[in-house]
Amino acid sequence: MKYDFKAIEQKWQDRWENEGVFHASEDHSKPKFYGLVEFPYPSGSGMHVGHIKAYSGLEVVSRKRRMQGYNVLFPIGFDAYGLPTENSAIKTGIHPRELTDRNIEKFTGQLKRVGFSFDWDRVVDTTEESYYKWTQWIFRRMFDEGLVFRAKTLVNYCPHCKVVLSNEDSQGGKCDICHNDIVQKSKDVWYLRITEYADKLLGGLDKVDYLPNIKLQQENWIGKSEGAFANFRISGTDDFLRIYTTRPDTMFGVTFMVIAPEHPVIEKYRSQIANIADLDAYKDECAKKTEFERTQLVKDKTGVRIEGLTVINPANGKEIPVYISDYVMMGYGTGAIMAVPAHDERDYDFAKKFGIDIIEVIRGGNIEEAAYTGDGEMVNSGFLNGIATKAEAITKMIGYLSEQGIGERGIQFKMKDWAFNRQRYWGEPIPIVHCPACGMVGVPYEELPLRLPNMENFAPGEGGESPLAKIESFVNCTCPKCGGPAKRETDTMPQWAGSSWYFLRYTDPKNDKEFASQENLKYWLPVDWYNGGMEHVTRHLIYSRFWHRFLFDIGEVPVDEPYAKRTAQGLILGPDGEKMSKSRGNTVDPNDVVDEFGADVLRVYTLFMGDYASAAPWSESSVKGCKRFLERVAGLADMVSGKGETEAITSLIHKTVKKVSQDIEDMKFNTAIAAMMSLINNIYEHGSLTADELGVFVRLLCPFAPHICEEMWEALGHKELCATADWPEYDEAKTQDATVEIAVQICGKVKSTIRIAADAKQDDAIAAAKADEKIAALLDGKTIVKEIYVPGKILNIVAK
RNA sequence: GCUCCUGUGGUGGAAUUGGCAGACACGCUGGAUUUAGGAUCCAGUGCGCAAGCGUGCAGGUUCGACCCCUGUCAGGAGCACCA
């Protein structure tokens, strides 16, 4: 058979579609498999081959599961709200709705040409009313449950995109979308109280199967720390300054205190602070700094001492000064810290700069030169003196604080609440009404979806105001509660909203009564295997787990964790070894590859090019290698003979079935393909195989290269599709060899190999080794000291 | 700065997790075929003329180390004054 991919690909894609073989069925008596890939953002530039690699992994798993008899849900959709489309719309003057539709069409075409086994009947588009109605609905439920609040704060603002960004979207002081510098700006911001779920999100990680580095990143992001709260008495008052510390054991070493420049205690004692003008000036200066500038100045500590305000160290009763500095932030802990310069690097730098005492309380370092953060014997510490372990000292100090009624154990998280609004057009309108009499009132559930009004000029307003604010008919409304005149919220939700629950919608995408029926959710959840990019494991993955756990808590979904297993694929780099991007001009369009080499070659190559989880550069000559492989596969059809099986080939086929089956589960697609290539090489050498053997091979390769496999399966006389044929089984006994070649070492160095029975005893192995000429010569005149025999692997003779 | 990951031929990468390093593929070399190019097929391909030497570098543990331990260098990712 000739490998004529152009003649066969459309044919089989049509047949798959006509027979509907990839539609998940709602027969809930069958075992299910829910495989999920991250739905794409339909950008104007179309897909590149990185998307193909991202989907090919679970594509192979899903196809294998179908052949194993599972009812498989392998859906796809489009995460279509967001800034790039809106920016492109402003530039081109084409409405984002139209751009989105065009882009989705383009993406759909690209995906279909690759022959992915997606269930195209369940496509979701986050910008459709029937979808975002439920995004708003979930938000409304959160509002009802008190998880939504509004606060005026300094926010990360991107002057270029004219939009407020979450901390997650503005890492390193750069806008995640346009990569320009962000600035601090005071704004009314909607927050989702994700911090309330910090402990649950952390605890939930214990029962899911995520790759270790994914789990670790989530843990770091949530950033749980255990320590203590302690109250420091303000001198001359009955008032306290409350601090949070993870090192209560070092309290005897506290020589000063630092509070955030915005700390409310400054207002409270304004009249008695001698240098209040200096403090105000410093505070203003800090407010002007961007997050980026703050982090750039890590080493160079700044601050101002508060004149006229001191506190008492509760451990030793000493009076200590209080400073303000921007290295302490209002947003973490209590906005105030006890400073232990001898044992904390930041406090050390600060004390050195301001000439504050440094008192060693833990032995082990040299505090003349640097802070010592390690373990050691407690000194200069009153009742803690002599204790050698940190844990014991901490317990004792917390005990003392609670006895005095001025402190207790405490837990803090790094994770911040989620800034949830954007002043942009292309997003879900936030379903809230501002009423002068009733305050914030949720749009009634029966009025959802709150439609995004169509508008011509959707450029953001100059003051960073949402474009929706310009539409009076949208803004002016009546309060759902009192019926009086009210104003609608004009901000929209961030792009992360729609993707926080899409996997739930796939289970029942056409339901217009609920976001999904309980029956379907119960059957399909949790997602058995979720694969996507590493760039989404802290944001999207945390946000969606949060939404899901919220829905679980209010009884809307049957399981607490949405994803049973999460893996990640590595990037495809451009041929130049750089990250693929439109601006570098090193992208590869999957359509071009399909045109020149065929869809099967594209699929096989993206999985064969390297370890699935690692980044690897695109190489066109290696693509050709995969083409050659599939040509040789097609050639097998001409090698079928009635001569009967040969033991060597039969055994190799069983071994290959075993290896490929296991490798798919481990996402080791590259070695699975290598094993099949190896098998082919052996068959070519041998010259023939039986029709049954070819049938096994074709089914084994089918998840990787389904078009050519369908063609060959049909040529073998099958009426049914290969895609629904049974996954090949292997016989363990036939994967075992009767004899094995093992290495013989003299003093740990390989000197020869011998072929012996697989179950040979040590004595037989040694006898066989001694019969080997090379070994015999090397052992001549020496005494054997030791013999190590590992059956099937190695024989090591130590001789002197 | 902190945390984590990765260093294997000319290249992408294998190695049953302590047991023959370099599977599989690319590339390259030679040959066959071809008017030529391309394609295909055959042979070879870690380094070294050799004995030997080889998994970033230096030590260690072990009968035996790409794998474990200590130190060190390089690259990447994440977090970034988190008290």
JSON list of N, CA, C and O in Angstrom, two decimals, chain A residues 114-147:
[
{"chain": "A", "resi": 114, "resn": "VAL", "atom": "N", "xyz": [-6.63, 17.94, 11.62]},
{"chain": "A", "resi": 114, "resn": "VAL", "atom": "CA", "xyz": [-5.67, 17.05, 12.28]},
{"chain": "A", "resi": 114, "resn": "VAL", "atom": "C", "xyz": [-6.34, 15.73, 12.67]},
{"chain": "A", "resi": 114, "resn": "VAL", "atom": "O", "xyz": [-5.68, 14.76, 13.03]},
{"chain": "A", "resi": 115, "resn": "GLY", "atom": "N", "xyz": [-7.67, 15.71, 12.60]},
{"chain": "A", "resi": 115, "resn": "GLY", "atom": "CA", "xyz": [-8.38, 14.47, 12.89]},
{"chain": "A", "resi": 115, "resn": "GLY", "atom": "C", "xyz": [-8.53, 14.16, 14.36]},
{"chain": "A", "resi": 115, "resn": "GLY", "atom": "O", "xyz": [-8.64, 13.00, 14.75]},
{"chain": "A", "resi": 116, "resn": "PHE", "atom": "N", "xyz": [-8.54, 15.20, 15.19]},
{"chain": "A", "resi": 116, "resn": "PHE", "atom": "CA", "xyz": [-8.74, 14.97, 16.62]},
{"chain": "A", "resi": 116, "resn": "PHE", "atom": "C", "xyz": [-10.11, 14.38, 16.89]},
{"chain": "A", "resi": 116, "resn": "PHE", "atom": "O", "xyz": [-11.09, 14.73, 16.22]},
{"chain": "A", "resi": 117, "resn": "SER", "atom": "N", "xyz": [-10.19, 13.54, 17.88]},
{"chain": "A", "resi": 117, "resn": "SER", "atom": "CA", "xyz": [-11.45, 12.84, 18.17]},
{"chain": "A", "resi": 117, "resn": "SER", "atom": "C", "xyz": [-12.31, 13.61, 19.17]},
{"chain": "A", "resi": 117, "resn": "SER", "atom": "O", "xyz": [-12.90, 13.04, 20.07]},
{"chain": "A", "resi": 118, "resn": "PHE", "atom": "N", "xyz": [-12.35, 14.93, 19.02]},
{"chain": "A", "resi": 118, "resn": "PHE", "atom": "CA", "xyz": [-13.19, 15.75, 19.90]},
{"chain": "A", "resi": 118, "resn": "PHE", "atom": "C", "xyz": [-14.66, 15.48, 19.63]},
{"chain": "A", "resi": 118, "resn": "PHE", "atom": "O", "xyz": [-15.05, 15.15, 18.50]},
{"chain": "A", "resi": 119, "resn": "ASP", "atom": "N", "xyz": [-15.46, 15.70, 20.65]},
{"chain": "A", "resi": 119, "resn": "ASP", "atom": "CA", "xyz": [-16.91, 15.62, 20.48]},
{"chain": "A", "resi": 119, "resn": "ASP", "atom": "C", "xyz": [-17.39, 16.99, 20.04]},
{"chain": "A", "resi": 119, "resn": "ASP", "atom": "O", "xyz": [-17.63, 17.88, 20.86]},
{"chain": "A", "resi": 120, "resn": "TRP", "atom": "N", "xyz": [-17.54, 17.17, 18.74]},
{"chain": "A", "resi": 120, "resn": "TRP", "atom": "CA", "xyz": [-17.87, 18.49, 18.20]},
{"chain": "A", "resi": 120, "resn": "TRP", "atom": "C", "xyz": [-19.31, 18.91, 18.49]},
{"chain": "A", "resi": 120, "resn": "TRP", "atom": "O", "xyz": [-19.71, 20.04, 18.19]},
{"chain": "A", "resi": 121, "resn": "ASP", "atom": "N", "xyz": [-20.11, 18.00, 19.06]},
{"chain": "A", "resi": 121, "resn": "ASP", "atom": "CA", "xyz": [-21.47, 18.38, 19.44]},
{"chain": "A", "resi": 121, "resn": "ASP", "atom": "C", "xyz": [-21.51, 19.13, 20.77]},
{"chain": "A", "resi": 121, "resn": "ASP", "atom": "O", "xyz": [-22.55, 19.63, 21.17]},
{"chain": "A", "resi": 122, "resn": "ARG", "atom": "N", "xyz": [-20.39, 19.16, 21.48]},
{"chain": "A", "resi": 122, "resn": "ARG", "atom": "CA", "xyz": [-20.41, 19.75, 22.82]},
{"chain": "A", "resi": 122, "resn": "ARG", "atom": "C", "xyz": [-19.56, 21.02, 22.91]},
{"chain": "A", "resi": 122, "resn": "ARG", "atom": "O", "xyz": [-19.18, 21.43, 24.01]},
{"chain": "A", "resi": 123, "resn": "VAL", "atom": "N", "xyz": [-19.25, 21.60, 21.78]},
{"chain": "A", "resi": 123, "resn": "VAL", "atom": "CA", "xyz": [-18.40, 22.80, 21.79]},
{"chain": "A", "resi": 123, "resn": "VAL", "atom": "C", "xyz": [-19.03, 23.90, 22.64]},
{"chain": "A", "resi": 123, "resn": "VAL", "atom": "O", "xyz": [-20.22, 24.16, 22.54]},
{"chain": "A", "resi": 124, "resn": "VAL", "atom": "N", "xyz": [-18.22, 24.51, 23.50]},
{"chain": "A", "resi": 124, "resn": "VAL", "atom": "CA", "xyz": [-18.71, 25.68, 24.22]},
{"chain": "A", "resi": 124, "resn": "VAL", "atom": "C", "xyz": [-17.92, 26.91, 23.79]},
{"chain": "A", "resi": 124, "resn": "VAL", "atom": "O", "xyz": [-16.76, 26.81, 23.41]},
{"chain": "A", "resi": 125, "resn": "ASP", "atom": "N", "xyz": [-18.59, 28.05, 23.83]},
{"chain": "A", "resi": 125, "resn": "ASP", "atom": "CA", "xyz": [-17.97, 29.33, 23.50]},
{"chain": "A", "resi": 125, "resn": "ASP", "atom": "C", "xyz": [-18.34, 30.25, 24.66]},
{"chain": "A", "resi": 125, "resn": "ASP", "atom": "O", "xyz": [-19.52, 30.52, 24.87]},
{"chain": "A", "resi": 126, "resn": "THR", "atom": "N", "xyz": [-17.35, 30.71, 25.40]},
{"chain": "A", "resi": 126, "resn": "THR", "atom": "CA", "xyz": [-17.63, 31.45, 26.64]},
{"chain": "A", "resi": 126, "resn": "THR", "atom": "C", "xyz": [-18.35, 32.77, 26.38]},
{"chain": "A", "resi": 126, "resn": "THR", "atom": "O", "xyz": [-18.87, 33.37, 27.30]},
{"chain": "A", "resi": 127, "resn": "THR", "atom": "N", "xyz": [-18.36, 33.24, 25.11]},
{"chain": "A", "resi": 127, "resn": "THR", "atom": "CA", "xyz": [-18.98, 34.53, 24.81]},
{"chain": "A", "resi": 127, "resn": "THR", "atom": "C", "xyz": [-20.44, 34.40, 24.39]},
{"chain": "A", "resi": 127, "resn": "THR", "atom": "O", "xyz": [-21.09, 35.39, 24.10]},
{"chain": "A", "resi": 128, "resn": "GLU", "atom": "N", "xyz": [-20.93, 33.16, 24.31]},
{"chain": "A", "resi": 128, "resn": "GLU", "atom": "CA", "xyz": [-22.34, 32.98, 23.93]},
{"chain": "A", "resi": 128, "resn": "GLU", "atom": "C", "xyz": [-23.23, 33.21, 25.15]},
{"chain": "A", "resi": 128, "resn": "GLU", "atom": "O", "xyz": [-22.90, 32.82, 26.26]},
{"chain": "A", "resi": 129, "resn": "GLU", "atom": "N", "xyz": [-24.38, 33.81, 24.89]},
{"chain": "A", "resi": 129, "resn": "GLU", "atom": "CA", "xyz": [-25.32, 34.10, 25.99]},
{"chain": "A", "resi": 129, "resn": "GLU", "atom": "C", "xyz": [-25.67, 32.86, 26.79]},
{"chain": "A", "resi": 129, "resn": "GLU", "atom": "O", "xyz": [-25.74, 32.90, 28.02]},
{"chain": "A", "resi": 130, "resn": "SER", "atom": "N", "xyz": [-25.87, 31.74, 26.07]},
{"chain": "A", "resi": 130, "resn": "SER", "atom": "CA", "xyz": [-26.27, 30.52, 26.76]},
{"chain": "A", "resi": 130, "resn": "SER", "atom": "C", "xyz": [-25.16, 30.02, 27.69]},
{"chain": "A", "resi": 130, "resn": "SER", "atom": "O", "xyz": [-25.41, 29.21, 28.58]},
{"chain": "A", "resi": 131, "resn": "TYR", "atom": "N", "xyz": [-23.95, 30.48, 27.45]},
{"chain": "A", "resi": 131, "resn": "TYR", "atom": "CA", "xyz": [-22.85, 30.10, 28.35]},
{"chain": "A", "resi": 131, "resn": "TYR", "atom": "C", "xyz": [-22.65, 31.15, 29.44]},
{"chain": "A", "resi": 131, "resn": "TYR", "atom": "O", "xyz": [-22.65, 30.83, 30.62]},
{"chain": "A", "resi": 132, "resn": "TYR", "atom": "N", "xyz": [-22.51, 32.42, 29.04]},
{"chain": "A", "resi": 132, "resn": "TYR", "atom": "CA", "xyz": [-22.14, 33.39, 30.08]},
{"chain": "A", "resi": 132, "resn": "TYR", "atom": "C", "xyz": [-23.29, 33.70, 31.02]},
{"chain": "A", "resi": 132, "resn": "TYR", "atom": "O", "xyz": [-23.07, 34.23, 32.10]},
{"chain": "A", "resi": 133, "resn": "LYS", "atom": "N", "xyz": [-24.49, 33.29, 30.64]},
{"chain": "A", "resi": 133, "resn": "LYS", "atom": "CA", "xyz": [-25.60, 33.35, 31.59]},
{"chain": "A", "resi": 133, "resn": "LYS", "atom": "C", "xyz": [-25.22, 32.62, 32.87]},
{"chain": "A", "resi": 133, "resn": "LYS", "atom": "O", "xyz": [-25.47, 33.10, 33.98]},
{"chain": "A", "resi": 134, "resn": "TRP", "atom": "N", "xyz": [-24.58, 31.48, 32.71]},
{"chain": "A", "resi": 134, "resn": "TRP", "atom": "CA", "xyz": [-24.25, 30.66, 33.88]},
{"chain": "A", "resi": 134, "resn": "TRP", "atom": "C", "xyz": [-22.98, 31.14, 34.57]},
{"chain": "A", "resi": 134, "resn": "TRP", "atom": "O", "xyz": [-22.80, 30.92, 35.76]},
{"chain": "A", "resi": 135, "resn": "THR", "atom": "N", "xyz": [-22.10, 31.78, 33.80]},
{"chain": "A", "resi": 135, "resn": "THR", "atom": "CA", "xyz": [-20.93, 32.41, 34.44]},
{"chain": "A", "resi": 135, "resn": "THR", "atom": "C", "xyz": [-21.43, 33.49, 35.40]},
{"chain": "A", "resi": 135, "resn": "THR", "atom": "O", "xyz": [-20.99, 33.60, 36.55]},
{"chain": "A", "resi": 136, "resn": "GLN", "atom": "N", "xyz": [-22.41, 34.28, 34.93]},
{"chain": "A", "resi": 136, "resn": "GLN", "atom": "CA", "xyz": [-23.00, 35.31, 35.77]},
{"chain": "A", "resi": 136, "resn": "GLN", "atom": "C", "xyz": [-23.77, 34.70, 36.93]},
{"chain": "A", "resi": 136, "resn": "GLN", "atom": "O", "xyz": [-23.75, 35.20, 38.05]},
{"chain": "A", "resi": 137, "resn": "TRP", "atom": "N", "xyz": [-24.43, 33.59, 36.66]},
{"chain": "A", "resi": 137, "resn": "TRP", "atom": "CA", "xyz": [-25.21, 32.91, 37.67]},
{"chain": "A", "resi": 137, "resn": "TRP", "atom": "C", "xyz": [-24.32, 32.47, 38.84]},
{"chain": "A", "resi": 137, "resn": "TRP", "atom": "O", "xyz": [-24.65, 32.67, 40.01]},
{"chain": "A", "resi": 138, "resn": "ILE", "atom": "N", "xyz": [-23.17, 31.88, 38.50]},
{"chain": "A", "resi": 138, "resn": "ILE", "atom": "CA", "xyz": [-22.25, 31.43, 39.56]},
{"chain": "A", "resi": 138, "resn": "ILE", "atom": "C", "xyz": [-21.74, 32.64, 40.34]},
{"chain": "A", "resi": 138, "resn": "ILE", "atom": "O", "xyz": [-21.67, 32.62, 41.58]},
{"chain": "A", "resi": 139, "resn": "PHE", "atom": "N", "xyz": [-21.42, 33.72, 39.62]},
{"chain": "A", "resi": 139, "resn": "PHE", "atom": "CA", "xyz": [-20.98, 34.94, 40.30]},
{"chain": "A", "resi": 139, "resn": "PHE", "atom": "C", "xyz": [-22.07, 35.44, 41.27]},
{"chain": "A", "resi": 139, "resn": "PHE", "atom": "O", "xyz": [-21.79, 35.83, 42.39]},
{"chain": "A", "resi": 140, "resn": "ARG", "atom": "N", "xyz": [-23.31, 35.40, 40.80]},
{"chain": "A", "resi": 140, "resn": "ARG", "atom": "CA", "xyz": [-24.42, 35.85, 41.65]},
{"chain": "A", "resi": 140, "resn": "ARG", "atom": "C", "xyz": [-24.53, 35.01, 42.91]},
{"chain": "A", "resi": 140, "resn": "ARG", "atom": "O", "xyz": [-24.78, 35.51, 44.00]},
{"chain": "A", "resi": 141, "resn": "ARG", "atom": "N", "xyz": [-24.33, 33.70, 42.74]},
{"chain": "A", "resi": 141, "resn": "ARG", "atom": "CA", "xyz": [-24.38, 32.82, 43.91]},
{"chain": "A", "resi": 141, "resn": "ARG", "atom": "C", "xyz": [-23.26, 33.18, 44.88]},
{"chain": "A", "resi": 141, "resn": "ARG", "atom": "O", "xyz": [-23.46, 33.19, 46.10]},
{"chain": "A", "resi": 142, "resn": "MET", "atom": "N", "xyz": [-22.10, 33.50, 44.37]},
{"chain": "A", "resi": 142, "resn": "MET", "atom": "CA", "xyz": [-20.98, 33.91, 45.22]},
{"chain": "A", "resi": 142, "resn": "MET", "atom": "C", "xyz": [-21.32, 35.21, 45.94]},
{"chain": "A", "resi": 142, "resn": "MET", "atom": "O", "xyz": [-21.00, 35.38, 47.11]},
{"chain": "A", "resi": 143, "resn": "PHE", "atom": "N", "xyz": [-21.97, 36.11, 45.21]},
{"chain": "A", "resi": 143, "resn": "PHE", "atom": "CA", "xyz": [-22.39, 37.39, 45.80]},
{"chain": "A", "resi": 143, "resn": "PHE", "atom": "C", "xyz": [-23.35, 37.11, 46.96]},
{"chain": "A", "resi": 143, "resn": "PHE", "atom": "O", "xyz": [-23.21, 37.66, 48.05]},
{"chain": "A", "resi": 144, "resn": "ASP", "atom": "N", "xyz": [-24.31, 36.21, 46.74]},
{"chain": "A", "resi": 144, "resn": "ASP", "atom": "CA", "xyz": [-25.27, 35.85, 47.79]},
{"chain": "A", "resi": 144, "resn": "ASP", "atom": "C", "xyz": [-24.57, 35.27, 49.01]},
{"chain": "A", "resi": 144, "resn": "ASP", "atom": "O", "xyz": [-25.01, 35.45, 50.14]},
{"chain": "A", "resi": 145, "resn": "GLU", "atom": "N", "xyz": [-23.51, 34.52, 48.76]},
{"chain": "A", "resi": 145, "resn": "GLU", "atom": "CA", "xyz": [-22.82, 33.83, 49.86]},
{"chain": "A", "resi": 145, "resn": "GLU", "atom": "C", "xyz": [-21.75, 34.70, 50.50]},
{"chain": "A", "resi": 145, "resn": "GLU", "atom": "O", "xyz": [-20.96, 34.22, 51.31]},
{"chain": "A", "resi": 146, "resn": "GLY", "atom": "N", "xyz": [-21.68, 35.96, 50.10]},
{"chain": "A", "resi": 146, "resn": "GLY", "atom": "CA", "xyz": [-20.73, 36.87, 50.74]},
{"chain": "A", "resi": 146, "resn": "GLY", "atom": "C", "xyz": [-19.30, 36.72, 50.29]},
{"chain": "A", "resi": 146, "resn": "GLY", "atom": "O", "xyz": [-18.37, 37.15, 50.96]},
{"chain": "A", "resi": 147, "resn": "LEU", "atom": "N", "xyz": [-19.10, 36.08, 49.12]},
{"chain": "A", "resi": 147, "resn": "LEU", "atom": "CA", "xyz": [-17.72, 35.89, 48.64]},
{"chain": "A", "resi": 147, "resn": "LEU", "atom": "C", "xyz": [-17.29, 37.01, 47.69]},
{"chain": "A", "resi": 147, "resn": "LEU", "atom": "O", "xyz": [-16.18, 36.99, 47.18]}
]
